[in-house]
Tab-separated table of C-alpha atoms and ligand atoms in Angstrom:
chain	number	residue	atom	x	y	z
A	193	MET	CA	62.755	107.383	96.635
A	194	LEU	CA	65.572	109.601	95.431
A	195	ALA	CA	63.476	111.164	92.689
A	196	ASP	CA	60.890	112.271	95.250
A	197	ALA	CA	63.130	113.123	98.205
A	198	ARG	CA	63.359	116.727	99.382
A	199	ARG	CA	66.022	116.517	102.067
A	200	VAL	CA	68.727	113.917	101.506
A	201	VAL	CA	71.553	112.948	103.859
A	202	VAL	CA	74.303	110.599	102.687
A	203	LEU	CA	76.832	109.017	105.045
A	204	THR	CA	79.918	107.460	103.460
A	205	GLY	CA	82.791	105.354	104.731
A	206	ALA	CA	85.918	103.633	103.504
A	207	GLY	CA	83.967	101.331	101.148
A	208	VAL	CA	83.193	104.223	98.785
A	209	SER	CA	86.916	104.829	98.329
A	210	ALA	CA	87.810	101.137	98.054
A	211	GLU	CA	87.155	101.263	94.300
A	212	SER	CA	89.647	104.138	94.021
A	213	LYS	CA	92.164	101.812	95.699
A	214	ILE	CA	92.596	104.105	98.675
A	215	PRO	CA	94.359	102.047	101.306
A	216	THR	CA	92.553	101.993	104.642
A	217	PHE	CA	94.497	103.175	107.658
A	218	ARG	CA	95.635	99.634	108.349
A	219	ASP	CA	96.267	98.726	104.704
A	220	ALA	CA	98.547	101.743	104.399
A	221	MET	CA	100.702	100.350	107.200
A	222	GLU	CA	102.847	98.298	104.848
A	223	GLY	CA	106.509	98.371	103.842
A	224	LEU	CA	108.381	100.947	105.893
A	225	TRP	CA	105.327	101.527	108.086
A	226	ALA	CA	104.528	97.883	108.881
A	227	SER	CA	106.405	97.858	112.161
A	228	PHE	CA	104.570	100.868	113.643
A	229	ASP	CA	101.837	100.639	116.210
A	230	PRO	CA	98.659	102.529	115.152
A	231	GLN	CA	98.539	104.081	118.605
A	232	SER	CA	101.908	105.721	117.964
A	233	LEU	CA	100.809	107.155	114.586
A	234	ALA	CA	97.244	108.239	115.272
A	235	THR	CA	97.030	109.628	118.794
A	236	PRO	CA	97.871	113.013	120.337
A	237	GLU	CA	100.361	111.190	122.594
A	238	GLY	CA	102.094	109.587	119.606
A	239	PHE	CA	102.374	112.983	117.915
A	240	ALA	CA	103.762	114.639	121.066
A	241	ALA	CA	106.368	111.881	121.385
A	242	ASP	CA	107.494	111.866	117.728
A	243	PRO	CA	106.028	114.630	115.544
A	244	GLU	CA	108.527	113.932	112.767
A	245	THR	CA	107.437	110.323	112.214
A	246	VAL	CA	103.733	111.057	112.636
A	247	THR	CA	103.732	113.912	110.129
A	248	LYS	CA	105.778	111.829	107.653
A	249	TRP	CA	103.109	109.116	107.893
A	250	TYR	CA	100.264	111.552	107.217
A	251	ASP	CA	102.185	113.167	104.384
A	252	PHE	CA	102.744	109.709	102.844
A	253	ARG	CA	98.998	109.019	103.027
A	254	ARG	CA	98.176	112.491	101.667
A	255	MET	CA	100.319	111.773	98.605
A	256	LYS	CA	98.733	108.322	98.105
A	257	CYS	CA	95.304	109.968	98.057
A	258	ARG	CA	96.403	112.613	95.585
A	259	GLU	CA	97.491	109.807	93.231
A	260	ALA	CA	94.016	108.235	93.425
A	261	GLU	CA	91.019	109.292	91.316
A	262	PRO	CA	87.338	109.557	92.246
A	263	ASN	CA	85.449	106.438	91.077
A	264	PRO	CA	81.930	106.106	89.564
A	265	GLY	CA	80.437	106.005	93.081
A	266	HIS	CA	81.973	109.381	93.976
A	267	LEU	CA	80.889	110.837	90.629
A	268	ALA	CA	77.308	109.597	91.106
A	269	LEU	CA	77.162	111.279	94.521
A	270	ALA	CA	78.366	114.515	92.968
A	271	ARG	CA	75.602	114.254	90.378
A	272	ILE	CA	72.987	113.665	93.095
A	273	GLU	CA	74.060	116.930	94.723
A	274	ARG	CA	73.845	118.822	91.421
A	275	GLU	CA	70.457	117.350	90.495
A	276	LEU	CA	68.935	118.079	93.901
A	277	GLU	CA	70.440	121.558	94.027
A	278	SER	CA	68.953	122.383	90.641
A	279	ARG	CA	65.523	121.379	92.024
A	280	SER	CA	66.038	123.480	95.204
A	281	ARG	CA	66.124	120.346	97.331
A	282	GLU	CA	68.518	119.801	100.208
A	283	PHE	CA	71.556	117.544	100.143
A	284	ILE	CA	74.409	116.958	102.524
A	285	LEU	CA	77.211	114.414	102.430
A	286	LEU	CA	78.634	113.319	105.771
A	287	THR	CA	81.848	111.377	105.304
A	288	GLN	CA	84.123	109.439	107.592
A	289	ASN	CA	86.770	109.417	104.862
A	290	VAL	CA	89.800	111.679	105.105
A	291	ASP	CA	90.911	111.270	101.483
A	292	GLY	CA	89.252	114.355	99.985
A	293	LEU	CA	87.822	112.399	97.024
A	294	HIS	CA	84.239	113.595	97.460
A	295	ARG	CA	85.298	117.210	97.007
A	296	ARG	CA	87.509	116.288	94.076
A	297	ALA	CA	84.538	114.506	92.467
A	298	GLY	CA	82.552	117.746	92.687
A	299	ASN	CA	80.531	117.512	95.901
A	300	LYS	CA	80.387	120.874	97.647
A	301	SER	CA	78.087	120.175	100.550
A	302	VAL	CA	80.503	117.884	102.400
A	303	VAL	CA	81.083	117.487	106.132
A	304	GLU	CA	84.332	115.669	106.892
A	305	LEU	CA	83.495	114.072	110.230
A	306	HIS	CA	87.019	112.732	110.740
A	307	GLY	CA	88.827	115.686	109.163
A	308	SER	CA	90.937	115.545	106.022
A	309	LEU	CA	94.459	114.632	104.978
A	310	GLU	CA	94.418	117.912	103.008
A	311	VAL	CA	93.916	120.016	106.133
A	312	TRP	CA	96.827	120.856	108.442
A	313	ARG	CA	96.401	122.862	111.608
A	314	CYS	CA	98.738	125.173	113.514
A	315	THR	CA	99.365	123.613	116.937
A	316	GLU	CA	99.518	127.091	118.507
A	317	THR	CA	96.737	129.116	116.912
A	318	GLY	CA	94.467	126.401	115.499
A	319	GLU	CA	94.574	128.121	112.090
A	320	GLU	CA	93.836	125.654	109.268
A	321	PHE	CA	95.649	125.324	105.955
A	322	ARG	CA	94.259	123.366	102.996
A	323	ASP	CA	95.916	121.967	99.848
A	324	LEU	CA	99.516	122.671	100.862
A	325	PRO	CA	102.221	121.503	98.419
A	326	ALA	CA	103.166	117.821	98.821
A	327	PRO	CA	105.509	116.448	100.001
A	328	PHE	CA	106.583	118.804	102.761
A	329	ASP	CA	110.300	119.580	102.818
A	330	THR	CA	110.665	119.325	106.605
A	331	TYR	CA	108.995	117.168	109.245
A	332	PRO	CA	107.114	118.221	111.171
A	333	PRO	CA	105.961	120.888	108.692
A	334	ARG	CA	105.862	124.447	110.013
A	335	THR	CA	104.004	127.666	109.265
A	336	ASP	CA	105.864	130.703	107.927
A	337	ARG	CA	106.138	131.829	111.544
A	338	GLY	CA	107.874	128.582	112.485
A	339	THR	CA	105.059	127.001	114.470
A	340	VAL	CA	104.428	123.278	114.065
A	341	LEU	CA	101.542	121.973	111.917
A	342	ARG	CA	99.616	118.830	112.789
A	343	PRO	CA	97.357	116.785	110.504
A	344	GLY	CA	93.751	117.998	110.452
A	345	VAL	CA	92.345	114.550	111.141
A	346	VAL	CA	90.577	113.211	114.208
A	347	TRP	CA	92.879	110.905	116.156
A	348	PHE	CA	91.933	108.053	118.472
A	349	GLY	CA	90.780	109.567	121.730
A	350	GLU	CA	89.896	112.954	120.172
A	351	MET	CA	86.460	114.512	119.823
A	352	LEU	CA	84.863	114.935	116.419
A	353	PRO	CA	84.657	118.602	115.389
A	354	PRO	CA	81.636	119.942	117.344
A	355	GLU	CA	80.308	121.942	114.378
A	356	ALA	CA	80.383	118.801	112.204
A	357	ILE	CA	78.368	116.860	114.764
A	358	GLU	CA	75.932	119.731	115.165
A	359	THR	CA	75.353	120.031	111.411
A	360	ALA	CA	74.970	116.261	111.083
A	361	GLY	CA	72.417	116.180	113.899
A	362	GLU	CA	70.361	119.033	112.452
A	363	ARG	CA	70.237	117.473	108.993
A	364	LEU	CA	69.460	113.981	110.307
A	365	ASP	CA	66.588	115.377	112.344
A	366	THR	CA	64.886	116.805	109.268
A	367	CYS	CA	65.883	114.496	106.392
A	368	ASP	CA	63.380	112.407	104.451
A	369	LEU	CA	65.908	110.080	102.784
A	370	PHE	CA	69.109	108.720	104.283
A	371	PHE	CA	71.828	106.603	102.654
A	372	ALA	CA	74.652	104.808	104.476
A	373	ILE	CA	77.201	103.821	101.855
A	374	GLY	CA	80.389	101.787	102.286
A	375	THR	CA	80.525	101.984	106.045
A	376	SER	CA	80.742	99.103	108.480
A	377	ALA	CA	78.379	100.983	110.826
A	378	THR	CA	80.546	100.124	113.810
A	379	VAL	CA	82.249	103.424	114.666
A	380	TYR	CA	80.137	105.944	116.589
A	381	PRO	CA	78.632	108.452	116.238
A	382	ALA	CA	78.168	107.695	112.514
A	383	ALA	CA	77.034	104.146	113.350
A	384	GLY	CA	73.923	105.653	114.961
A	385	PHE	CA	73.007	107.974	112.079
A	386	SER	CA	70.618	105.607	110.299
A	387	ASP	CA	68.603	105.150	113.511
A	388	LEU	CA	68.473	108.946	113.993
A	389	ALA	CA	67.240	109.400	110.428
A	390	ARG	CA	64.632	106.689	110.884
A	391	ALA	CA	63.455	108.259	114.113
A	392	ALA	CA	62.978	111.500	112.145
A	393	GLY	CA	60.708	109.629	109.734
A	394	ALA	CA	63.161	109.287	106.839
A	395	SER	CA	63.408	106.308	104.508
A	396	THR	CA	66.772	104.620	105.039
A	397	VAL	CA	68.961	102.806	102.518
A	398	GLU	CA	72.245	100.992	103.004
A	399	ILE	CA	74.635	100.237	100.143
A	400	ASN	CA	77.298	97.705	101.024
A	401	PRO	CA	78.311	94.360	99.481
A	402	ASP	CA	78.275	92.873	102.989
A	403	ALA	CA	75.738	92.901	105.796
A	404	THR	CA	76.481	95.286	108.696
A	405	PRO	CA	74.929	95.840	112.111
A	406	ALA	CA	72.729	98.493	110.428
A	407	SER	CA	71.370	96.139	107.741
A	408	GLY	CA	68.442	94.964	109.849
A	409	HIS	CA	67.379	98.515	110.743
A	410	VAL	CA	67.152	100.058	107.272
A	411	ASP	CA	64.263	100.063	104.804
A	412	GLU	CA	66.442	98.878	101.918
A	413	SER	CA	69.736	97.025	102.228
A	414	VAL	CA	71.335	97.061	98.793
A	415	ARG	CA	74.103	94.436	98.731
A	416	ALA	CA	76.297	95.838	96.006
A	417	ARG	CA	79.413	97.865	95.386
A	418	ALA	CA	78.876	101.605	95.530
A	419	GLY	CA	80.639	102.193	92.217
A	420	ALA	CA	78.369	99.683	90.476
A	421	VAL	CA	74.975	100.551	91.919
A	422	LEU	CA	75.098	104.310	92.571
A	423	PRO	CA	75.321	105.238	88.881
A	424	GLU	CA	72.286	102.990	88.244
A	425	ILE	CA	70.294	104.568	91.067
A	426	VAL	CA	71.127	108.048	89.824
A	427	GLU	CA	70.122	107.183	86.282
A	428	LEU	CA	66.791	105.757	87.472
A	429	ALA	CA	66.091	108.865	89.531
A	430	PHE	CA	67.297	111.571	87.162
A	431	GLY	CA	67.743	110.019	83.732
A	432	ALA	CA	70.812	109.250	81.685
A	433	GLY	CA	71.975	112.832	81.010
A	434	ASP	CA	74.948	114.653	82.467
A	435	ALA	CA	77.611	112.198	81.385
A	436	SER	CA	80.421	114.630	82.146
A	437	PRO	CA	82.156	113.593	85.337
A	438	ARG	CA	82.273	117.015	86.970
A	439	GLY	CA	79.448	118.112	84.736
A	440	GLY	CA	77.292	121.151	84.543
A	441	ASN	CA	79.634	123.546	82.747
A	442	GLY	CA	79.272	122.099	79.255
D	625	LIG	N1	81.089	99.632	97.983
D	625	LIG	C1	80.413	99.770	99.137
D	625	LIG	N2	80.865	99.302	100.307
D	625	LIG	C2	82.036	98.657	100.323
D	625	LIG	C3	82.805	98.468	99.158
D	625	LIG	C4	82.285	98.987	97.937
D	625	LIG	N3	82.939	98.849	96.777
D	625	LIG	N4	83.926	97.786	99.497
D	625	LIG	C5	83.870	97.572	100.815
D	625	LIG	N5	82.725	98.086	101.326
D	625	LIG	C6	82.253	98.093	102.716
D	625	LIG	C7	82.755	96.975	103.575
D	625	LIG	O1	81.896	95.843	103.453
D	625	LIG	C8	82.692	97.589	104.975
D	625	LIG	O2	81.430	97.359	105.572
D	625	LIG	O3	82.767	99.265	103.305
D	625	LIG	C9	82.841	99.087	104.707
D	625	LIG	C10	84.137	99.696	105.197
D	625	LIG	O4	84.162	99.586	106.590
D	625	LIG	P1	85.351	100.208	107.471
D	625	LIG	O5	86.671	99.816	106.870
D	625	LIG	O6	85.069	99.862	108.884
D	625	LIG	O7	85.223	101.760	107.200
D	625	LIG	P2	84.318	102.852	107.889
D	625	LIG	O8	82.956	102.358	108.162
D	625	LIG	O9	84.505	104.068	107.075
D	625	LIG	O10	85.083	103.016	109.255
D	625	LIG	C11	84.801	104.129	110.053
D	625	LIG	O11	86.758	103.721	111.413
D	625	LIG	O12	88.921	102.950	111.093
D	625	LIG	C12	88.130	104.051	111.436
D	625	LIG	O13	88.542	106.319	111.099
D	625	LIG	C13	88.363	105.109	110.419
D	625	LIG	O14	86.794	106.443	109.221
D	625	LIG	C14	87.078	105.147	109.640
D	625	LIG	C15	86.058	104.668	110.648
């Protein structure tokens, strides 16, 4: 399917990063953070009440992600993008992950549906800053003009970025192959993406060691770890070449 596809959409979730040992939101709430209520750390109200604690929490998670490395699943997805691009075929990666590992693995066509731990946004102007030095030296962090920065992630009760949803919808409407990888398919709108792709006539594939609510609606449910099976799929579709992890530049 992948070898023949012309317009590919991939949706990823926390499972793709599990093999890089990225703690999920809840897993990260250990040690010092164990006593906090998620509502106080991941809502606009929690941030308004205690911006110092909330930004310390996101900075802690940002540093944990920087310590992690992309795994073979991430690297295989980066190769899929390169292979399709070199054949003038379309590819887009829609991710619910905020850890930035897809970009670090080499994917360029990435839509971060839930934002990114590497993006911080001015609470007054909305201006976004990426890849700021870590850790910050004051909490909450501030711009040079002294205005407060907030994490560029989508909190409980917030809307997903409208342009991300629009791009996702356009690509789902026209794709001919859709993968849902490492996502429990329970959090909307991403949980509905495989049905949208199917309605558009695409073949649909799920990769997850466990069954999900989407498993019965897809053409192929591959019960395996992403890091184990994606490199195999890529090799079947495109051959063994391109061993270099970020490849392409010799
Ligand atoms: N390879 C593939 N899938 C895996 C792997 C792996 N190695 N390990 C675990 N999984 C699967 C699990 O079986 C589970 O179905 O990944 C899925 C992870 O599900 P969730 O933790 O619910 O993550 P996700 O689907 O990304 O959640 C969506 O919910 O908590 C919010 O904002 C958070 O972005 C997150 C959103």
